[in-house]
Short mmCIF file of C-alpha atoms in Angstrom, two decimals:
data_model
loop_
_atom_site.label_atom_id
_atom_site.label_comp_id
_atom_site.label_asym_id
_atom_site.label_seq_id
_atom_site.Cartn_x
_atom_site.Cartn_y
_atom_site.Cartn_z
CA MET A 775 -10.99 -9.40 9.10
CA TYR A 776 -7.61 -9.29 7.31
CA GLU A 777 -7.87 -12.48 6.13
CA TYR A 778 -10.80 -12.13 4.48
CA PHE A 779 -9.25 -9.89 2.18
CA THR A 780 -6.50 -12.26 1.20
CA ASP A 781 -8.26 -15.12 -1.23
CA PRO A 782 -9.43 -13.19 -4.67
CA ASP A 783 -13.35 -13.85 -6.14
CA THR A 784 -13.37 -15.99 -7.81
CA VAL A 785 -17.23 -16.03 -8.24
CA ALA A 786 -18.54 -13.60 -11.61
CA ARG A 787 -20.16 -11.07 -10.50
CA PRO A 788 -22.28 -7.97 -12.52
CA SER A 789 -20.78 -4.91 -12.29
CA LEU A 790 -21.59 -1.59 -12.32
CA HIS A 791 -21.12 0.46 -16.14
CA ILE A 792 -20.35 3.92 -14.56
CA SER A 793 -18.97 5.97 -17.99
CA ARG A 794 -15.47 7.71 -18.29
CA SER A 795 -14.40 4.79 -15.83
CA GLY A 796 -12.12 3.80 -18.18
CA LEU A 797 -11.14 6.91 -19.29
CA LEU A 798 -10.02 7.22 -15.54
CA ARG A 799 -7.81 4.28 -15.41
CA HIS A 800 -5.67 5.04 -18.28
CA TRP A 801 -5.36 8.59 -18.02
CA GLY A 802 -3.95 6.60 -13.76
CA ASN A 803 -2.62 4.58 -15.56
CA TYR A 804 -0.68 7.37 -18.13
CA HIS A 805 0.10 9.13 -14.87
CA ILE A 806 1.82 6.12 -12.59
CA ASP A 807 3.55 5.05 -16.21
CA LYS A 808 5.03 8.39 -16.96
CA ILE A 809 6.33 9.01 -13.55
CA LYS A 810 7.74 6.06 -13.21
CA GLU A 811 10.40 6.63 -16.76
CA TYR A 812 10.84 9.60 -15.74
CA TYR A 813 12.69 8.72 -12.18
CA ASN A 814 13.99 5.26 -12.99
CA ASN A 815 15.42 7.15 -16.42
CA HIS A 816 16.98 10.10 -14.05
CA THR A 817 20.26 9.41 -12.34
CA GLY A 818 19.09 10.76 -8.95
CA TYR A 819 19.88 9.53 -4.84
CA VAL A 820 17.72 10.03 -1.46
CA LYS A 821 19.63 10.87 1.61
CA ASN A 822 21.89 8.06 3.06
CA GLU A 823 20.34 8.42 6.40
CA HIS A 824 17.00 6.59 4.76
CA LEU A 825 15.53 3.89 5.97
CA LEU A 826 16.52 1.65 3.75
CA VAL A 827 19.14 2.51 2.08
CA ARG A 828 20.54 2.13 6.05
CA PHE A 829 18.86 -0.86 5.71
CA ILE A 830 20.36 -2.23 2.27
CA LYS A 831 23.84 -1.43 3.13
CA SER A 832 23.18 -3.82 6.30
CA PHE A 833 21.96 -6.48 5.15
CA PRO A 834 23.75 -10.08 6.23
CA VAL A 835 24.12 -11.34 2.59
CA PRO A 836 26.64 -10.73 0.71
CA LEU A 837 25.52 -10.28 -3.51
CA MET A 838 28.56 -12.56 -4.97
CA SER A 839 25.79 -15.93 -3.92
CA ASN A 840 24.80 -17.72 -6.75
CA ASP A 841 20.92 -17.64 -7.83
CA GLU A 842 19.75 -19.84 -5.73
CA ARG A 843 21.70 -19.16 -2.80
CA TYR A 844 21.05 -15.66 -2.67
CA TYR A 845 17.24 -16.25 -2.45
CA MET A 846 16.91 -18.85 0.19
CA ASN A 847 19.64 -16.90 1.97
CA VAL A 848 17.85 -13.76 2.07
CA MET A 849 14.68 -15.80 2.52
CA ALA A 850 16.41 -16.77 5.70
CA ALA A 851 17.29 -13.26 7.02
CA GLY A 852 14.92 -11.01 5.86
CA LEU A 853 12.15 -11.01 9.20
CA ASP A 854 15.53 -11.35 11.25
CA HIS A 855 17.51 -7.97 10.33
CA SER A 856 14.00 -5.84 10.46
CA MET A 857 13.27 -7.11 13.89
CA LEU A 858 16.76 -5.40 13.93
CA MET A 859 15.17 -1.99 12.07
CA ARG A 860 12.17 -2.59 14.34
CA MET A 861 9.67 -2.84 11.27
CA THR A 862 6.56 -4.44 12.59
CA SER A 863 6.27 -8.37 11.32
CA SER A 864 4.78 -11.47 12.25
CA ILE A 865 7.88 -12.25 14.80
CA TYR A 866 8.26 -8.41 16.27
CA ASN A 867 5.92 -6.00 17.71
CA GLY A 868 8.07 -3.30 15.86
CA ARG A 869 7.27 -0.26 16.77
CA ILE A 870 5.91 3.64 14.80
CA PHE A 871 8.37 5.49 13.22
CA LYS A 872 8.30 8.83 11.45
CA GLY A 873 8.15 10.41 8.28
CA VAL A 874 10.38 7.42 6.75
CA PHE A 875 7.18 7.96 3.45
CA TYR A 876 4.89 10.68 3.88
CA ASN A 877 4.46 13.77 6.16
CA PRO A 878 7.73 14.81 8.20
CA GLU A 879 5.84 14.07 11.71
CA ASP A 880 3.62 11.83 10.72
CA SER A 881 2.89 7.91 12.06
CA GLU A 882 4.12 5.31 9.86
CA ILE A 883 3.80 1.39 10.49
CA LEU A 884 6.39 -0.64 8.14
CA ILE A 885 5.55 -4.29 8.58
CA ALA A 886 7.58 -6.59 7.39
CA HIS A 887 7.60 -9.73 5.55
CA ASP A 888 8.80 -12.88 3.58
CA THR A 889 6.11 -14.48 1.22
CA GLU A 890 8.29 -16.00 -1.70
CA PHE A 891 8.24 -15.52 -5.46
CA ASN A 892 9.89 -16.71 -8.51
CA PHE A 893 13.20 -15.35 -8.34
CA VAL A 894 14.77 -16.20 -11.92
CA GLU A 895 11.54 -13.61 -12.64
CA VAL A 896 12.57 -11.12 -10.43
CA ASN A 897 16.34 -11.32 -11.92
CA LYS A 898 15.12 -10.79 -15.30
CA ARG A 899 12.26 -7.81 -14.42
CA TRP A 900 14.25 -6.02 -11.70
CA ALA A 901 13.26 -2.28 -12.62
CA GLU A 902 9.40 -3.72 -13.05
CA VAL A 903 9.53 -4.73 -9.24
CA SER A 904 7.60 -3.55 -7.04
CA ALA A 905 8.71 -4.85 -2.85
CA ILE A 906 6.80 -2.64 -1.31
CA THR A 907 2.63 -2.08 -1.11
CA VAL A 908 0.75 0.88 0.79
CA LEU A 909 -1.74 -0.37 2.47
CA ARG A 910 -2.37 2.84 4.37
CA HIS A 911 -2.33 6.65 4.35
CA PRO A 912 -3.71 9.65 4.81
CA ARG A 913 -3.58 11.90 1.86
CA SER A 914 -6.67 12.12 -1.25
CA ASP A 915 -5.09 13.90 -3.75
CA LEU A 916 -4.00 12.90 -7.19
CA ASP A 917 -0.68 14.45 -8.08
CA LEU A 918 1.24 11.56 -7.07
CA PRO A 919 4.85 12.53 -5.33
CA LEU A 920 7.63 10.71 -5.13
CA LEU A 921 7.00 8.86 -1.48
CA ASP A 922 10.61 10.70 -0.28
CA GLY A 923 8.92 12.01 3.29
CA GLU A 924 9.99 15.03 2.01
CA THR A 925 6.55 16.22 0.35
CA VAL A 926 3.61 18.07 3.12
CA SER A 927 0.42 17.42 2.91
CA VAL A 928 -2.40 18.99 5.26
CA GLU A 929 -3.49 15.66 5.03
CA LYS A 930 -1.82 14.07 7.93
CA GLY A 931 -2.21 10.94 9.45
CA THR A 932 -0.93 7.14 10.62
CA SER A 933 0.04 5.35 7.34
CA VAL A 934 0.67 1.67 7.18
CA ILE A 935 3.84 0.54 4.34
CA LEU A 936 3.93 -3.58 3.93
CA LEU A 937 7.37 -4.14 3.05
CA ASN A 938 8.49 -7.67 0.92
CA ILE A 939 12.03 -8.04 2.50
CA PRO A 940 13.61 -10.77 0.08
CA LEU A 941 11.92 -9.08 -3.29
CA LEU A 942 13.30 -5.63 -1.78
CA MET A 943 17.26 -7.77 -1.67
CA CYS A 944 16.60 -9.29 -4.75
CA GLN A 945 15.13 -6.42 -7.10
CA TRP A 946 18.36 -4.78 -4.78
CA ARG A 947 21.14 -6.77 -5.89
CA ALA A 948 19.51 -7.67 -9.74
CA PHE A 949 19.88 -3.38 -9.50
CA ARG A 950 23.69 -3.44 -8.40
CA LEU A 951 24.55 -6.29 -10.47
CA GLU A 952 23.54 -4.32 -13.61
CA GLN A 953 25.49 -1.67 -12.48
CA ILE A 954 28.53 -3.29 -11.98
CA ARG A 955 28.27 -5.07 -15.79
CA LYS A 956 27.75 -1.73 -17.02
CA TYR A 957 30.88 -0.25 -15.69
CA GLU A 958 33.25 -3.14 -16.25
CA ALA A 959 31.79 -2.83 -19.96
CA GLY A 960 32.82 0.84 -20.51
CA GLU A 961 28.92 1.28 -20.40
CA SER A 962 29.10 4.13 -17.80
CA SER A 963 31.34 6.24 -15.66
CA GLY A 964 30.15 4.56 -12.22
CA ILE A 965 28.66 2.35 -10.02
CA LEU A 966 25.07 3.98 -8.85
CA GLY A 967 24.39 2.56 -5.54
CA ALA A 968 21.14 2.08 -2.42
CA HIS A 969 20.96 5.42 -2.66
CA HIS A 970 20.15 5.99 -5.95
CA PHE A 971 18.61 2.49 -6.24
CA ILE A 972 15.89 3.78 -3.65
CA LYS A 973 14.73 7.26 -5.31
CA MET A 974 14.90 5.38 -9.24
CA PHE A 975 13.21 2.62 -8.57
CA VAL A 976 11.80 1.53 -4.78
CA LEU A 977 9.25 4.71 -4.36
CA PRO A 978 8.53 5.26 -7.96
CA SER A 979 7.29 1.64 -8.11
CA MET A 980 5.40 2.25 -4.89
CA LEU A 981 2.80 4.79 -6.12
CA GLY A 982 0.56 2.99 -7.84
CA SER A 983 -0.17 1.63 -4.10
CA HIS A 984 -0.38 4.62 -2.65
CA MET A 985 -2.15 5.76 -5.99
CA GLU A 986 -5.64 3.08 -5.30
CA ILE A 987 -5.48 4.16 -1.27
CA ALA A 988 -5.97 7.63 -2.67
CA LEU A 989 -8.62 6.94 -4.24
CA ILE A 990 -10.24 4.42 -1.73
CA ASN A 991 -9.98 8.13 0.42
CA ARG A 992 -11.75 9.72 -2.16
CA TYR A 993 -14.52 7.59 -1.88
CA ARG A 994 -14.43 7.88 1.50
CA ASN A 995 -14.07 12.16 0.94
CA ILE A 996 -16.87 11.80 -0.67
CA LEU A 997 -19.82 9.68 0.76
CA TYR A 998 -18.89 11.52 3.96
CA GLY A 999 -19.03 14.89 2.84
CA LYS A 1000 -15.46 16.01 3.40
CA THR A 1001 -13.73 18.02 0.69
CA ASN A 1002 -10.26 16.02 -1.58
CA ASN A 1003 -6.98 17.55 -1.66
CA SER A 1004 -4.92 17.99 -4.25
CA ILE A 1005 -1.01 19.41 -3.53
CA GLY A 1006 -0.52 21.30 -6.79
CA ARG A 1007 2.62 19.66 -9.28
CA SER A 1008 5.34 17.07 -7.78
CA HIS A 1009 7.00 16.06 -11.14
CA PRO A 1010 9.44 18.49 -12.81
CA PHE A 1011 7.37 18.14 -15.97
CA VAL A 1012 3.41 18.90 -16.49
CA LEU A 1013 0.62 15.68 -16.46
CA PRO A 1014 -2.55 16.47 -16.90
CA PRO A 1015 -4.87 16.65 -14.22
CA ILE A 1016 -7.26 14.04 -13.75
CA ASP A 1017 -8.96 15.22 -10.27
CA ASN A 1018 -11.99 15.97 -11.77
CA LEU A 1019 -12.51 12.98 -13.41
CA ALA A 1020 -11.83 10.90 -10.77
CA THR A 1021 -14.33 13.01 -8.43
CA ASP A 1022 -17.02 13.12 -11.32
CA VAL A 1023 -16.74 8.58 -12.19
CA GLN A 1024 -16.70 7.76 -7.96
CA THR A 1025 -19.64 9.89 -7.15
CA ARG A 1026 -21.90 8.37 -9.30
CA THR A 1027 -20.26 5.47 -8.55
CA ILE A 1028 -21.27 6.20 -5.33
CA GLU A 1029 -25.21 7.47 -6.12
CA ALA A 1030 -25.47 4.31 -8.07
CA MET A 1031 -24.76 1.92 -5.33
CA THR A 1032 -27.37 4.35 -2.63
CA LYS A 1033 -29.68 2.87 -5.30
CA GLY A 1034 -28.95 -0.51 -5.29
CA ASN A 1035 -28.82 -3.92 -3.21
CA PHE A 1036 -25.50 -5.00 -2.90
CA THR A 1037 -23.16 -7.11 -1.05
CA MET A 1038 -19.48 -5.84 0.26
CA ARG A 1039 -17.95 -7.71 -2.79
CA GLN A 1040 -20.74 -6.59 -5.74
CA VAL A 1041 -19.71 -2.68 -3.47
CA MET A 1042 -15.75 -4.03 -3.93
CA ASN A 1043 -16.23 -4.69 -7.64
CA GLY A 1044 -18.34 -1.36 -8.15
CA LEU A 1045 -15.86 0.57 -6.69
CA THR A 1046 -13.70 1.96 -10.48
CA ALA A 1047 -9.38 1.13 -8.93
CA ILE A 1048 -6.55 2.10 -11.50
CA THR A 1049 -4.45 -1.02 -11.37
CA GLU A 1050 -7.04 -2.43 -11.61
CA PRO A 1051 -10.36 -2.99 -12.90
CA ASN A 1052 -11.87 -2.47 -9.61
CA PHE A 1053 -10.93 -2.76 -5.87
CA ASN A 1054 -12.13 -6.66 -6.02
CA ILE A 1055 -9.82 -7.61 -8.26
CA TYR A 1056 -7.27 -4.96 -6.41
CA TYR A 1057 -7.52 -5.63 -3.39
CA ILE A 1058 -5.74 -8.58 -2.40
CA LEU A 1059 -3.93 -8.88 0.47
CA PRO A 1060 -0.58 -11.16 1.06
CA LYS A 1061 -1.11 -14.16 3.20
CA LEU A 1062 0.69 -12.99 6.49
CA LEU A 1063 1.02 -15.39 9.20
CA ALA A 1064 -1.57 -13.10 11.82
CA THR A 1065 0.20 -13.91 14.91
CA ASN A 1066 -0.41 -11.51 18.57
CA GLN A 1067 3.27 -9.42 16.94
CA VAL A 1068 1.26 -8.35 14.29
CA GLN A 1069 -2.24 -8.61 14.03
CA TRP A 1070 -3.41 -4.83 15.70
CA ALA A 1071 -0.82 -3.13 12.01
CA LEU A 1072 -2.44 -5.36 9.82
CA GLU A 1073 -6.21 -4.74 11.50
CA PHE A 1074 -5.76 -1.18 12.19
CA SER A 1075 -4.07 -0.82 8.51
CA ILE A 1076 -7.41 -2.56 6.87
CA MET A 1077 -10.08 -0.58 8.80
CA LYS A 1078 -11.00 3.12 6.24
CA VAL A 1079 -11.63 0.15 3.16
CA ILE A 1080 -13.69 -1.94 5.94
CA GLU A 1081 -15.43 1.25 6.83
CA LEU A 1082 -16.08 2.43 3.09
CA LEU A 1083 -17.43 -0.82 2.30
CA PHE A 1084 -20.05 -1.66 5.41
CA ASP A 1085 -21.42 1.44 4.65
CA LEU A 1086 -21.82 1.48 1.58
CA VAL A 1087 -23.33 -1.73 2.18
CA ASN A 1088 -25.93 -0.38 4.23
CA ARG A 1089 -26.50 2.52 2.51
CA SER A 1090 -27.66 0.57 -0.86
CA HIS A 1091 -30.13 -1.40 1.76
CA GLY A 1092 -28.43 -4.91 0.84
CA ASN A 1093 -26.17 -7.22 3.83
CA SER A 1094 -23.24 -8.41 4.90
CA SER A 1095 -22.50 -11.66 4.95
CA GLN A 1096 -22.20 -14.26 7.79
CA THR A 1097 -19.16 -14.43 7.51
CA GLN A 1098 -17.86 -10.49 7.65
CA LYS A 1099 -20.21 -9.89 10.69
CA ASN A 1100 -18.12 -12.74 12.20
CA ALA A 1101 -14.76 -11.26 11.58
CA LEU A 1102 -15.88 -7.86 12.19
CA ARG A 1103 -16.54 -8.80 16.15
CA ALA A 1104 -12.93 -10.74 16.00
CA MET A 1105 -12.08 -7.70 15.36
CA TYR A 1106 -13.55 -5.85 18.22
CA ARG A 1107 -13.27 -9.10 20.97
CA ALA A 1108 -8.66 -9.06 19.37
CA MET A 1109 -9.27 -5.27 19.69
CA ARG A 1110 -10.12 -5.36 23.32
CA SER A 1111 -7.79 -8.91 24.31
CA ASN A 1112 -4.87 -8.21 22.54
CA LYS A 1113 -2.98 -5.13 24.64
CA ARG A 1114 -0.49 -4.70 21.61
CA PHE A 1115 -3.39 -2.48 20.14
CA SER A 1116 -3.72 -0.52 22.64
CA ALA A 1117 0.28 -0.63 23.46
CA MET A 1118 0.96 0.19 19.42
CA LEU A 1119 -1.57 2.40 18.18
CA THR A 1120 -1.35 6.09 19.16
CA PRO A 1121 -4.13 6.63 21.79
CA SER A 1122 -6.04 8.92 19.03
CA ASP A 1123 -5.72 5.84 16.67
CA TYR A 1124 -6.27 3.47 18.68
CA SER A 1125 -9.60 5.92 20.26
CA GLU A 1126 -10.80 6.31 16.72
CA THR A 1127 -10.17 2.07 15.67
CA VAL A 1128 -12.45 1.36 18.88
CA GLY A 1129 -14.74 3.32 18.08
CA LEU A 1130 -14.55 2.34 14.66
CA VAL A 1131 -15.39 -0.70 15.24
CA ASP A 1132 -17.96 -0.39 17.74
CA LYS A 1133 -20.21 1.75 15.56
CA LEU A 1134 -20.33 -0.77 12.30
CA LEU A 1135 -21.37 -3.23 14.88
CA ARG A 1136 -24.03 -1.49 15.83
CA ASN A 1137 -25.03 -0.62 12.53
CA GLU A 1138 -25.31 -4.33 11.41
CA ILE A 1139 -27.54 -4.88 14.59
CA GLN A 1140 -29.97 -2.59 14.25
#
């Protein structure tokens, strides 16, 4: 079903008007912006052993190529280099990593891709670029810790992270060239390296997508009667808490949906997001070649979202479209026929995912 979410919805749809949802978006974006601003402007670093530091340092394209040549070379070399680091992609199964971004012992699936972008704009706005997108994680807190693999949460599970390799490398090049320029102009006493770049710009840029998935997890917890979590203060400055505000908005959203008659797209339109007005606008995923090597990871990445959407449609007494039902059946067949699902996922993740799809199919037949 991954492909269902790769195209924007062009149909004008009525939306739920939940009071204070605009306030939630305001404060959520305020948190993200303040955290980014702090780390962008305070020198910090991750350990040299960090996977992304090793990835950047070993990338086989020299920085001093001209802009267009560098872009073409990293586009050509990106997936091959990700394969050497054993990331999942359209050309390689990959492996399960541990604690690169989330809990130290938690499983993480890192999906590399090379979706095209405007490298001229990236060179101008490199500090605002987000080359890494979180597709799935287990946390429901809104404390936005920096995703450095060292912050521990009681909420554990497998995460899925999407990395645009050429975009990451172009962002790194722009950062490095600016460091060289500042040093040569006497504006700085040294040149910051890849371990600074990751801490100051790459990890903070992930917080937007991290928060959106945290909201999905919170919607799920409210719907299924589970408790949302908080890990407390995560940064050396104070931010006003938004947990109670989020709970209020999300609870009333779900209550409103149970009284309506919604399609899946209408449900997405009614779920408040932070970086976009709603999940119908935010949740547009990159178009990737869904080969057998990567299909298992792509489908696994969206399963929690799929369950939430189908269950909200059913509780609203709405109907899923035939296209959505067919996509769900195709996903189930793929899980049974593509041995990579059972080989790559942990036994518990595989069992849970197959059981979840089976449950949704049975609900649709009833």
